[in-house]
PDB file of C-alpha atoms in Angstrom:
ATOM      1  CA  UNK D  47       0.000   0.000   0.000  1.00 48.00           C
ATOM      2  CA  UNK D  48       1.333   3.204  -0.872  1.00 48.00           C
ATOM      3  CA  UNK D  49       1.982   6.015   1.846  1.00 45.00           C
ATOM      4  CA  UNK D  50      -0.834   8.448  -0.618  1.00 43.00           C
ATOM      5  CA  UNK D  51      -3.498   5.527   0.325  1.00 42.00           C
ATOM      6  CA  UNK D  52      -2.293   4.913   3.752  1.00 43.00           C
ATOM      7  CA  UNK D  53      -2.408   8.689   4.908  1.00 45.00           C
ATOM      8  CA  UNK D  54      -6.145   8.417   3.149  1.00 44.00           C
ATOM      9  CA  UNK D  55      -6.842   5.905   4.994  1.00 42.00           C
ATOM     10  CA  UNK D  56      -5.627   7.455   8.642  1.00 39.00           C
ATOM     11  CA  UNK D  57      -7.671  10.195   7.898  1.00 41.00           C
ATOM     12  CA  UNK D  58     -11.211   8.694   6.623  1.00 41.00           C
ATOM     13  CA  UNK D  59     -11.139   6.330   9.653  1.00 40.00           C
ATOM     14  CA  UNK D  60     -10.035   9.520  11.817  1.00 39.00           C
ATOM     15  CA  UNK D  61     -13.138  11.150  10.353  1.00 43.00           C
ATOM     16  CA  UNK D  62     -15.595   7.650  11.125  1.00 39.00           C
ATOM     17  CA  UNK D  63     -14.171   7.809  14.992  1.00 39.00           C
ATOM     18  CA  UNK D  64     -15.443  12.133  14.868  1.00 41.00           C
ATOM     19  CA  UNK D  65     -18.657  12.479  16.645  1.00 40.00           C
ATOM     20  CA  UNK D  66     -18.960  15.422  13.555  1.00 40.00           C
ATOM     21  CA  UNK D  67     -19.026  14.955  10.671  1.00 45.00           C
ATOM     22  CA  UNK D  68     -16.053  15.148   8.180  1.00 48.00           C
ATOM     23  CA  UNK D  69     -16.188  17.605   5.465  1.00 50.00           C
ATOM     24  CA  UNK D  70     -13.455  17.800   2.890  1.00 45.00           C
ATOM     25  CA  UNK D  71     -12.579  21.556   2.401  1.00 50.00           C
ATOM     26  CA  UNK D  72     -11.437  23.084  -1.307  1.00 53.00           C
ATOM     27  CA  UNK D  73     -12.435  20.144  -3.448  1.00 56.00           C
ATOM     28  CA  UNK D  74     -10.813  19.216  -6.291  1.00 56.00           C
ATOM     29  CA  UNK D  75     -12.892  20.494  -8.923  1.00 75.00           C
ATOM     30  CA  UNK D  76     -15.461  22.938  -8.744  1.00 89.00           C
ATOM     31  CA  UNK D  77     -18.030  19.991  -9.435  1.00 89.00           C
ATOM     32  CA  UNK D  78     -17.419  18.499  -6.669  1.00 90.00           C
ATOM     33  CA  UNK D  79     -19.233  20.818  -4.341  1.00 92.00           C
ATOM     34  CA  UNK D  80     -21.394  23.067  -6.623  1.00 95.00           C
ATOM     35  CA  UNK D  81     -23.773  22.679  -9.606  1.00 96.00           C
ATOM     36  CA  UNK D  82     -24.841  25.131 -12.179  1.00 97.00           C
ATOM     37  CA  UNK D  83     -28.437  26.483 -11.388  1.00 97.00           C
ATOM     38  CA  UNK D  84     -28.406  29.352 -14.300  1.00 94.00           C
ATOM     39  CA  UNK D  85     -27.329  29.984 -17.915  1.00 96.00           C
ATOM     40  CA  UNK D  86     -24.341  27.059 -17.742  1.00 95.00           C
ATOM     41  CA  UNK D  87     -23.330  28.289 -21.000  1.00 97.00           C
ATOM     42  CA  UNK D  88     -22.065  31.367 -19.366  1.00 97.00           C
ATOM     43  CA  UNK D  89     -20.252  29.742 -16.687  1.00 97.00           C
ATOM     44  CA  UNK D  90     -16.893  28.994 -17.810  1.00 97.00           C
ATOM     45  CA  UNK D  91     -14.785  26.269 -15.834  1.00 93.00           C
ATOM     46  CA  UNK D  92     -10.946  26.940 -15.831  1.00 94.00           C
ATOM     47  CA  UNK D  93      -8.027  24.518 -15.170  1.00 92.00           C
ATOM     48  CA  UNK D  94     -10.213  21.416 -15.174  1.00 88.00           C
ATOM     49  CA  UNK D  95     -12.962  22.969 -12.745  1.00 87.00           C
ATOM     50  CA  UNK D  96     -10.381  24.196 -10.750  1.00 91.00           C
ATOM     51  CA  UNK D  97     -11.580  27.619 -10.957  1.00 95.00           C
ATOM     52  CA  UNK D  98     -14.189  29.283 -13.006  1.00 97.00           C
ATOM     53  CA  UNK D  99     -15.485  32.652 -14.779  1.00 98.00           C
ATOM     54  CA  UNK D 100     -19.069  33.630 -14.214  1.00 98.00           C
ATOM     55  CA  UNK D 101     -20.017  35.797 -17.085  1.00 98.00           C
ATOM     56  CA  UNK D 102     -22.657  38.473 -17.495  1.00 98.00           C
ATOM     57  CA  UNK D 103     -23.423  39.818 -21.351  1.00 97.00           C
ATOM     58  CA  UNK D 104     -26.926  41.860 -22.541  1.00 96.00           C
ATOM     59  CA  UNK D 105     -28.148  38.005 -23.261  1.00 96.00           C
ATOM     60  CA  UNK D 106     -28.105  36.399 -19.474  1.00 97.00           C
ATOM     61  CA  UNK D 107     -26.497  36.830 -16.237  1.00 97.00           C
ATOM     62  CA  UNK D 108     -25.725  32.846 -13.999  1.00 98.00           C
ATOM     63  CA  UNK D 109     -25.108  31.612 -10.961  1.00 98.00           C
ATOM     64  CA  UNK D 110     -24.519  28.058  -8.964  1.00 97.00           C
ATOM     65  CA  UNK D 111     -25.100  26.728  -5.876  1.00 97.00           C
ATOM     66  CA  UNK D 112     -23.858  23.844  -3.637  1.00 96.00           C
ATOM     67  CA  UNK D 113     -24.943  20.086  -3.505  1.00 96.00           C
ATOM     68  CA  UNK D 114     -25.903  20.216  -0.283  1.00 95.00           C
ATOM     69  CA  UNK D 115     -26.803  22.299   2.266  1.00 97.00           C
ATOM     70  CA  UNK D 116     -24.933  22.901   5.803  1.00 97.00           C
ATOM     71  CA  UNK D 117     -26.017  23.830   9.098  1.00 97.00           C
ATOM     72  CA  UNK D 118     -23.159  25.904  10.487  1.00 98.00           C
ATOM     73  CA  UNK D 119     -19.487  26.071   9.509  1.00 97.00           C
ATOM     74  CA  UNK D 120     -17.350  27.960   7.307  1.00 97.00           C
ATOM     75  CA  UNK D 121     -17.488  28.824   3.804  1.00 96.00           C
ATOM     76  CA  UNK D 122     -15.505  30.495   1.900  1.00 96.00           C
ATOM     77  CA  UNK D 123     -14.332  31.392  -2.068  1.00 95.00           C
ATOM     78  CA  UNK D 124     -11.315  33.039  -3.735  1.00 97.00           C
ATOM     79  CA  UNK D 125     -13.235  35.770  -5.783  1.00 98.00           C
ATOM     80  CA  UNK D 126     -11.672  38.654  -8.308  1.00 98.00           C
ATOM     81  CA  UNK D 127     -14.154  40.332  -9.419  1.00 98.00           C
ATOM     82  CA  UNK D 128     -15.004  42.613 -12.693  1.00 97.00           C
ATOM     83  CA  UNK D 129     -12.404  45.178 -13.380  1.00 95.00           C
ATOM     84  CA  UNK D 130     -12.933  48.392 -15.076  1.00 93.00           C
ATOM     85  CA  UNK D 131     -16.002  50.020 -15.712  1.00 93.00           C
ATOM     86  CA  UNK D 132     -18.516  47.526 -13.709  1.00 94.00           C
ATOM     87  CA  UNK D 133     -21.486  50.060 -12.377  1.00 93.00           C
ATOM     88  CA  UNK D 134     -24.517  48.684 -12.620  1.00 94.00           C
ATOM     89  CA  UNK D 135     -23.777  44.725 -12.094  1.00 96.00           C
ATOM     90  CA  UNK D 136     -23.863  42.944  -8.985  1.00 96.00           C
ATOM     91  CA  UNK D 137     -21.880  39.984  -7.907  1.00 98.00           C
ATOM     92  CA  UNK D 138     -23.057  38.138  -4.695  1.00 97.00           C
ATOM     93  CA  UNK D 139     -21.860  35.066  -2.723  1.00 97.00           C
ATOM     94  CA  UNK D 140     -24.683  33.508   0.017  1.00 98.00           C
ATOM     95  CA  UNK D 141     -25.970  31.218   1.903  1.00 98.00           C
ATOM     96  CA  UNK D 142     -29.348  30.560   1.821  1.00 97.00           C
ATOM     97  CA  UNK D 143     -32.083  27.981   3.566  1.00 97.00           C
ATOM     98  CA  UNK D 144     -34.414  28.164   0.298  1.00 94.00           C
ATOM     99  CA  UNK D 145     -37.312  28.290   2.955  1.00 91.00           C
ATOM    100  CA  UNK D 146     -39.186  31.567   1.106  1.00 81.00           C
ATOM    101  CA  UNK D 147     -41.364  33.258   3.588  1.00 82.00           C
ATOM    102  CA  UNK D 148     -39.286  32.366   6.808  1.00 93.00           C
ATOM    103  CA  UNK D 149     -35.766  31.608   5.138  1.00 94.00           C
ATOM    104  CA  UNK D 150     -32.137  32.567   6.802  1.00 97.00           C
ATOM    105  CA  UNK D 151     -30.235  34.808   4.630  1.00 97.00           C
ATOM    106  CA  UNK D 152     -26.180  35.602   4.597  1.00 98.00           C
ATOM    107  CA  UNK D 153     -25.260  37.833   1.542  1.00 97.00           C
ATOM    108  CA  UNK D 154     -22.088  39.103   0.536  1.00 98.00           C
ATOM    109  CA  UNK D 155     -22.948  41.450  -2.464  1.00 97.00           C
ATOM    110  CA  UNK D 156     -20.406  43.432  -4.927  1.00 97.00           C
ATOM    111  CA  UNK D 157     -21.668  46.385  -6.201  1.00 95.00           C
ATOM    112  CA  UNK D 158     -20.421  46.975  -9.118  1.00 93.00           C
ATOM    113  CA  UNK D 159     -18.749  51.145  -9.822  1.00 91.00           C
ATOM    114  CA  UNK D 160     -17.493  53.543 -12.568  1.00 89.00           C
ATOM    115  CA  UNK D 161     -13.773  53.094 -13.622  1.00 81.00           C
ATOM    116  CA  UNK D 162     -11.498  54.450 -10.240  1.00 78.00           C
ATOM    117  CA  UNK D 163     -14.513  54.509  -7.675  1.00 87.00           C
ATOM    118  CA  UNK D 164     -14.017  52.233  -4.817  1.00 91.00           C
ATOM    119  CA  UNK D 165     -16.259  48.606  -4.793  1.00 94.00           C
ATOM    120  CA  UNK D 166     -18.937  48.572  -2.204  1.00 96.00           C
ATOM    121  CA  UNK D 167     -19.673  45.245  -0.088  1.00 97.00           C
ATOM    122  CA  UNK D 168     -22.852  45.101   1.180  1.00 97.00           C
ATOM    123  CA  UNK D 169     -23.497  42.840   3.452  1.00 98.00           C
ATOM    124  CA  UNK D 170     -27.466  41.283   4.920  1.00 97.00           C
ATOM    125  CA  UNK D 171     -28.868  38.967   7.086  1.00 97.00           C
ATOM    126  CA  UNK D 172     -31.859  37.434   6.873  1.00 96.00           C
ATOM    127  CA  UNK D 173     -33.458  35.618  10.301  1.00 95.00           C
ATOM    128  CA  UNK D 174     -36.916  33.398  10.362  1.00 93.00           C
ATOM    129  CA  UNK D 175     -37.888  35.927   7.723  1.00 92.00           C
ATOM    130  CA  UNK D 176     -37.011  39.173   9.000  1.00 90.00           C
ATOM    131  CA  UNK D 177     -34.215  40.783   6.894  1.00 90.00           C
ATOM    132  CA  UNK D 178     -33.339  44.610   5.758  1.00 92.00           C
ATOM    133  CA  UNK D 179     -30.148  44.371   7.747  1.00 95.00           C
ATOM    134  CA  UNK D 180     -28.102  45.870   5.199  1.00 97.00           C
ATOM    135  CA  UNK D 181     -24.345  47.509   6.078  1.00 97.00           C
ATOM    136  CA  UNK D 182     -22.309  48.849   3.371  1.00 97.00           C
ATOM    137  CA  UNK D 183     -18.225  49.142   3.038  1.00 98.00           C
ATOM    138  CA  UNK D 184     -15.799  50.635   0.686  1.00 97.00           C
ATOM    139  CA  UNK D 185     -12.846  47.969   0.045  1.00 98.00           C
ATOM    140  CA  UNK D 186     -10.015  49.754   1.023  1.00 97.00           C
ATOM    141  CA  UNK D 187      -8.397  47.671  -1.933  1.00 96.00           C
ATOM    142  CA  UNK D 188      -8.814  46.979  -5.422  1.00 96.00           C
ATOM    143  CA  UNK D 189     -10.639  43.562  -5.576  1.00 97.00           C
ATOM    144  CA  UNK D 190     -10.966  43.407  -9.413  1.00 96.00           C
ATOM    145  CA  UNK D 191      -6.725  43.218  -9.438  1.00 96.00           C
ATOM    146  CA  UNK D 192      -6.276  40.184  -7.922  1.00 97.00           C
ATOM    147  CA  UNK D 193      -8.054  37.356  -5.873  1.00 98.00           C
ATOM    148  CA  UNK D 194      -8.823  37.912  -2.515  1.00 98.00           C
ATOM    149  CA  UNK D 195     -11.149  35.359   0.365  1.00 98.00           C
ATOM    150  CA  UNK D 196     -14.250  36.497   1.581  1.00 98.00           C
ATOM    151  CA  UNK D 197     -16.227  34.503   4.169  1.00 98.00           C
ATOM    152  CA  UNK D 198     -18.321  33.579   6.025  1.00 98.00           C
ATOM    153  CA  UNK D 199     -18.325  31.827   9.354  1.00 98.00           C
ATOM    154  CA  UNK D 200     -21.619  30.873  11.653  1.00 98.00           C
ATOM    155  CA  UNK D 201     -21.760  29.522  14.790  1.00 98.00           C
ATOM    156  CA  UNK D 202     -23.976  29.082  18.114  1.00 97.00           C
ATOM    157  CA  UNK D 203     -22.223  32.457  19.092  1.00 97.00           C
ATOM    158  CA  UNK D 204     -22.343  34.629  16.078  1.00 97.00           C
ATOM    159  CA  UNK D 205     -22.185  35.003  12.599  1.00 98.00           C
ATOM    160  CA  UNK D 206     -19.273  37.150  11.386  1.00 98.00           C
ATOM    161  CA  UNK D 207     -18.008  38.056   7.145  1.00 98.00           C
ATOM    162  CA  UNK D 208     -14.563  38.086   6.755  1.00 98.00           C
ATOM    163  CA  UNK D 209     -12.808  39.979   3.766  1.00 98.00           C
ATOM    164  CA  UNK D 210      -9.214  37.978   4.043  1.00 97.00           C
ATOM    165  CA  UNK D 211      -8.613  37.985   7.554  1.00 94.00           C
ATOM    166  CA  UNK D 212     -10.403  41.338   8.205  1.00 98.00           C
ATOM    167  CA  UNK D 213     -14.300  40.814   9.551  1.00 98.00           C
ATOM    168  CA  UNK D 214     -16.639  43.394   8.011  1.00 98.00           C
ATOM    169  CA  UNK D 215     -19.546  42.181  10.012  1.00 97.00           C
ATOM    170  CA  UNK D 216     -20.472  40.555  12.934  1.00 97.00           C
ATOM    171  CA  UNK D 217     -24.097  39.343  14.260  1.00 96.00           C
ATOM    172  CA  UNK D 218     -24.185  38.193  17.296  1.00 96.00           C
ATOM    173  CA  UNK D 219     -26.620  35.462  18.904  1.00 96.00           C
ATOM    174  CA  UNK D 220     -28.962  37.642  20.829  1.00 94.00           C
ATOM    175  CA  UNK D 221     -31.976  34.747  21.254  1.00 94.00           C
ATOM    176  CA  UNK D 222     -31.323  35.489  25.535  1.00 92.00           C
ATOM    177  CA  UNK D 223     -32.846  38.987  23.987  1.00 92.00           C
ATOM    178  CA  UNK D 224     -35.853  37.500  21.623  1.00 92.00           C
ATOM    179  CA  UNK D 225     -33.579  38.621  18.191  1.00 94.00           C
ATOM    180  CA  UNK D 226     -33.923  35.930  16.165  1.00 95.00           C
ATOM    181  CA  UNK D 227     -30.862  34.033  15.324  1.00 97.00           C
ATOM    182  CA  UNK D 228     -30.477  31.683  12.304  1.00 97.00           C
ATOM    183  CA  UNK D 229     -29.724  28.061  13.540  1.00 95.00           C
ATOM    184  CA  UNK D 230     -32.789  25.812  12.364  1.00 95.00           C
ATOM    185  CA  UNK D 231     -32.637  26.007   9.237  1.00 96.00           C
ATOM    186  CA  UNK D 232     -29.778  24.791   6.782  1.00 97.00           C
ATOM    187  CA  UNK D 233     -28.394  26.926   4.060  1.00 98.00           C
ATOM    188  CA  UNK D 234     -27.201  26.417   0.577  1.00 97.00           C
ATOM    189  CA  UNK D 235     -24.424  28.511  -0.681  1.00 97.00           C
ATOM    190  CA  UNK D 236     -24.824  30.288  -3.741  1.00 98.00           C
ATOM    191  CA  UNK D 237     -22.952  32.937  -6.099  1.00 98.00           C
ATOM    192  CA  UNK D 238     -24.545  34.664  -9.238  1.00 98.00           C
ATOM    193  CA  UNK D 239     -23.312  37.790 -11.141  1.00 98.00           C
ATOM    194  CA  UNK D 240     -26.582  39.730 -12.864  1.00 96.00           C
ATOM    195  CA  UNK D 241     -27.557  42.951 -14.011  1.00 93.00           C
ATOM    196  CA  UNK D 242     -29.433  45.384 -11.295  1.00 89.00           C
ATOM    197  CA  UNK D 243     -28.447  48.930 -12.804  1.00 87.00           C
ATOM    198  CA  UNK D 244     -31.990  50.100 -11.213  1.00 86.00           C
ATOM    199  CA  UNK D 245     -29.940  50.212  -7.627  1.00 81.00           C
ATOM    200  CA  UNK D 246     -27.142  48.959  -7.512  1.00 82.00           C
ATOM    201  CA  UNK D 247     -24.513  52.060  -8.271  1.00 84.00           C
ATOM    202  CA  UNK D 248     -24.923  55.177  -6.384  1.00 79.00           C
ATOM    203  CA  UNK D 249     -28.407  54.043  -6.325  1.00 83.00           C
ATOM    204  CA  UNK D 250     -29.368  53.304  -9.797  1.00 80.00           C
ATOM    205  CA  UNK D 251     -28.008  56.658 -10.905  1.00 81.00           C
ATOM    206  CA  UNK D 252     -24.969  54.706 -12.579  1.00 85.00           C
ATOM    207  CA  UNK D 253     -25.871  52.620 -15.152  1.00 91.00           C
ATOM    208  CA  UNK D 254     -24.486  49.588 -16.834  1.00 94.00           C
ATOM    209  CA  UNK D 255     -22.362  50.144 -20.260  1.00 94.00           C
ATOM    210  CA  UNK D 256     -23.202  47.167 -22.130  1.00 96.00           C
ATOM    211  CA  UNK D 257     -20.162  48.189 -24.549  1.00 96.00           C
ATOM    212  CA  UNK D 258     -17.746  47.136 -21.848  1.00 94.00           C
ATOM    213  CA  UNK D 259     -19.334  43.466 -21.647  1.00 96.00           C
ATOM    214  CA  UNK D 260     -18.952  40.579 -21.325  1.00 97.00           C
ATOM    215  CA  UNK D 261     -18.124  41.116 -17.592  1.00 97.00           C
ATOM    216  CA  UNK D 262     -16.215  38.252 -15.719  1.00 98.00           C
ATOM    217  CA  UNK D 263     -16.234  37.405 -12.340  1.00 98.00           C
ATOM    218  CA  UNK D 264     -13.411  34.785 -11.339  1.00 98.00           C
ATOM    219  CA  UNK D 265     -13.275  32.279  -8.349  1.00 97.00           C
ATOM    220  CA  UNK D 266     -11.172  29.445  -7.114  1.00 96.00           C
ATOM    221  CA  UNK D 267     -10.435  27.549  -4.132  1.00 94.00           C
ATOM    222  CA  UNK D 268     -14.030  26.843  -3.094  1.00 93.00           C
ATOM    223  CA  UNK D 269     -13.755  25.735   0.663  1.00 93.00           C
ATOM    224  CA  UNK D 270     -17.071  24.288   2.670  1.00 94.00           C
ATOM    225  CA  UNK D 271     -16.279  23.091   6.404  1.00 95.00           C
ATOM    226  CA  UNK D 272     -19.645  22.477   7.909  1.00 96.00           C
ATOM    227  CA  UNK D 273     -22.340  20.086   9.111  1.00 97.00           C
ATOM    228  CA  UNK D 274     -23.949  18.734   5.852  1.00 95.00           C
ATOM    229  CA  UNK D 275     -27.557  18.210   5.751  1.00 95.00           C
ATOM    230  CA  UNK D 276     -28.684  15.478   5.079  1.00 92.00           C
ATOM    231  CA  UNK D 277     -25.690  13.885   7.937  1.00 93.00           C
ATOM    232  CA  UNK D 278     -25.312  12.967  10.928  1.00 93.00           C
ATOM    233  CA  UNK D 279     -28.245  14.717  13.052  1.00 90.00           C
ATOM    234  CA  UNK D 280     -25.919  14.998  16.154  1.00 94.00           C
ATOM    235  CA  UNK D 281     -23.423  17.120  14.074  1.00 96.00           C
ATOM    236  CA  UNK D 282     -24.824  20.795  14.323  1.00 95.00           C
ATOM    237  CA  UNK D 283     -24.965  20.542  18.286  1.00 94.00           C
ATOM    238  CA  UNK D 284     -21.765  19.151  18.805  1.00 95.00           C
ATOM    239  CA  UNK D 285     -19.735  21.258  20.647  1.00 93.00           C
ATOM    240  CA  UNK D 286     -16.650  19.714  19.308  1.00 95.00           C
ATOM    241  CA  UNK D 287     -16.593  21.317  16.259  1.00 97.00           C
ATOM    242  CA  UNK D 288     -13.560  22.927  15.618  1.00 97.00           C
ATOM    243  CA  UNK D 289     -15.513  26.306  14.276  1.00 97.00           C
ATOM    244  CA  UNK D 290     -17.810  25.893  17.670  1.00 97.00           C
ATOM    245  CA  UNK D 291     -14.779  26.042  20.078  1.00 96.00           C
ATOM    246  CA  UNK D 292     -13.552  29.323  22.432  1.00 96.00           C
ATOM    247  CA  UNK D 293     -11.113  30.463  19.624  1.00 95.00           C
ATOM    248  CA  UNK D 294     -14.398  31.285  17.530  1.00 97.00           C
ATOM    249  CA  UNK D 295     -16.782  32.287  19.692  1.00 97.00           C
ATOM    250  CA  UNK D 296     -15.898  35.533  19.735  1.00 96.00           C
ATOM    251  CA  UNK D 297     -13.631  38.193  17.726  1.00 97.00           C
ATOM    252  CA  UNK D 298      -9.612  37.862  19.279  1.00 96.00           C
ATOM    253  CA  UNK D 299      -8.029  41.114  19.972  1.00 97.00           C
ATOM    254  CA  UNK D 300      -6.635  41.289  16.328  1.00 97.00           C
ATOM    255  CA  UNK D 301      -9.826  40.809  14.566  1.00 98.00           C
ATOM    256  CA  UNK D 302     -11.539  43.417  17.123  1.00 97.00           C
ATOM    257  CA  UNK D 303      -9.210  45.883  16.339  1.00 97.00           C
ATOM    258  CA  UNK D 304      -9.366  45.374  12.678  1.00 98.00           C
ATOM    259  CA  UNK D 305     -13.383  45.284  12.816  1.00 97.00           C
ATOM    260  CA  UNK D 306     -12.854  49.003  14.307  1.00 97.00           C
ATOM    261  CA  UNK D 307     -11.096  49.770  11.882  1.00 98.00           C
ATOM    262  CA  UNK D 308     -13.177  49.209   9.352  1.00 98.00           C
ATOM    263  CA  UNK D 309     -16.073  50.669  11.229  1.00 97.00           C
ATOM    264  CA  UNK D 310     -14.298  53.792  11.604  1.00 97.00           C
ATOM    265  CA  UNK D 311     -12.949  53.976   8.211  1.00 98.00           C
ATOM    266  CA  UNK D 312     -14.704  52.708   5.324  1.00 98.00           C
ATOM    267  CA  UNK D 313     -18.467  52.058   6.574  1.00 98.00           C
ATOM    268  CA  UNK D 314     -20.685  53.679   4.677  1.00 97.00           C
ATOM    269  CA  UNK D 315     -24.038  52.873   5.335  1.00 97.00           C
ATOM    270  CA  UNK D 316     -25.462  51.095   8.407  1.00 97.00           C
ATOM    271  CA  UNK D 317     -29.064  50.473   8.577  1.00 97.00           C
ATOM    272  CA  UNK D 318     -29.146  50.608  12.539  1.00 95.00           C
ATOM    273  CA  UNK D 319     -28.175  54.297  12.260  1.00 95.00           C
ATOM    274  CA  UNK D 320     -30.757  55.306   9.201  1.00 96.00           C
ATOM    275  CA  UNK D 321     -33.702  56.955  10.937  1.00 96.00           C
ATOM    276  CA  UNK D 322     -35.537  57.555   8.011  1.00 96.00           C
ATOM    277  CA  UNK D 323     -35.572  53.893   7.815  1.00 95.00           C
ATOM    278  CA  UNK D 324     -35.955  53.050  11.470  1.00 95.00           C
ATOM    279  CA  UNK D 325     -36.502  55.797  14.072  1.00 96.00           C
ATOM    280  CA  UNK D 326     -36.718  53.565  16.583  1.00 94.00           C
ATOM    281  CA  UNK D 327     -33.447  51.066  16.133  1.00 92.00           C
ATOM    282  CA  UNK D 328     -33.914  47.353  15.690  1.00 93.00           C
ATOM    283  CA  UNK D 329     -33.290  45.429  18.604  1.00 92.00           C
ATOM    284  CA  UNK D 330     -30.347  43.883  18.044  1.00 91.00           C
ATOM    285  CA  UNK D 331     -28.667  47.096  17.351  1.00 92.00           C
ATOM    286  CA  UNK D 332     -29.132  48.164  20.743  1.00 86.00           C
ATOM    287  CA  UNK D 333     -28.233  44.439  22.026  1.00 71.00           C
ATOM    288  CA  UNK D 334     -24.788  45.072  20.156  1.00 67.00           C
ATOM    289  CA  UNK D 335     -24.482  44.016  16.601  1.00 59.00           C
TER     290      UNK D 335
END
């Protein structure tokens, strides 16, 4: 036997003995995890699946979503996304439980910009229903010039979007305080690029330039580390899930002071602060988002 299938075999019997269960992260292809649920023939698959472009002409935006669906974890995606003159497009990455009138929600959207704005990130979450929880950043980078990791990670604790190893956002399990808290339901994860000139830029005022398309959106290194559902049903409450343990329950020191940072620095829209919207503030904005 060589040492390739003995070291495969050490760890799938390590993974039988787990109470959780064992989820390979950044599969080979992107097949492996994901299937096309829109316009496959502009979803183009790179290096043997090992990355992929999701394209957007005046024809048909796409998108694609996991096999399965997970109930807590981490997920996350190498994304670059469209350079130049993008205003008007939108390219998200979520999670969602597919549950319509009560469904959990975690969105990552890009919003596309004219040629030398800065990209916007908005961010919303979506609990038993309820959602309009939208904050909005300015990447204090170029995203469209290289690849960079944006995730997500959700546990008992909180639910927090990382952009590399800065988090952006952070929603914390308030239930003690009747906020609802997603942790019923499990989500699919999904990523589409599509046209939504009517808001997306500077509120709709930008609009798309259809001579600049197509407009590509890349991705690689597709990592899921989570309780898959259907699995084991003792796997979401298990404590002993490595993304359920202290060092994730709450931001470190690092991560806190980064999370400032971008507060203080490149927020640009937080819906527990627009009174037009909300002059009384949601609840969990006064629990401490």
């Amino acid at each position: 036997m060589t040492m390739a299938l003995t070291n495969a075999f050490v760890l799938l019997f390590s993974c039988v003995l787990a109470i959780s269960f064992c989820v390979w992260g950044k599969p080979a292809t992107f097949l492996d995890d994901f299937q096309i649920t829109w316009s496959d023939s502009h979803i183009r698959q790179i290096d043997g699946g090992k990355a992929i472009q999701l394209v957007l002409d005046q024809n048909s935006g796409c998108g694609f979503a996991s096999k399965r669906k997970y109930l807590f974890g981490r997920v996350s995606m190498k994304i670059k996304l469209i350079p130049g003159d993008s205003a008007g497009t939108v390219t998200a990455f979520y999670m969602n439980s597919d549950t319509d009138t009560v469904r959990d929600e975690l969105d990552f959207e890009f919003l596309g910009n004219r040629s030398g704005q800065p990209y916007t990130v908005q961010t919303n979450i979506y609990a038993h229903g309820k959602g309009d929880r939208e904050q909005r950043v300015n990447l204090w980078f170029d995203p469209s010039a290289g690849f960079h990791t944006y995730t997500i990670m959700w546990n008992h604790h909180h639910i927090v979007f990382y952009v590399d190893d800065v988090p952006i956002r952070v929603y914390k399990n308030n239930e003690a305080r009747n906020i609802p808290f997603p942790k019923f339901q499990p989500m699919g994860i999904y990523s589409t690029l599509w046209e939504a000139d009517d808001w997306a830029t500077r509120g709709g005022l930008e609009k798309i330039d259809w001579s600049k398309a197509p407009f590509l959106a890349s991705y690689k290194d597709f990592d899921i580390e989570g309780c898959p559902v259907p699995g084991p049903a003792s796997c979401a409450s298990n404590t002993g899930n490595w993304w359920e343990g202290t060092t994730y329950q709450a931001l470190n020191a690092m991560e806190a002071r980064r999370y400032r940072w971008v507060r203080i620095n490149h927020m640009i829209y937080d819906y527990c602060t627009d009174k037009s919207r909300y002059p009384v503030s949601p609840p969990e904005c006064i629990a401490g988002i």
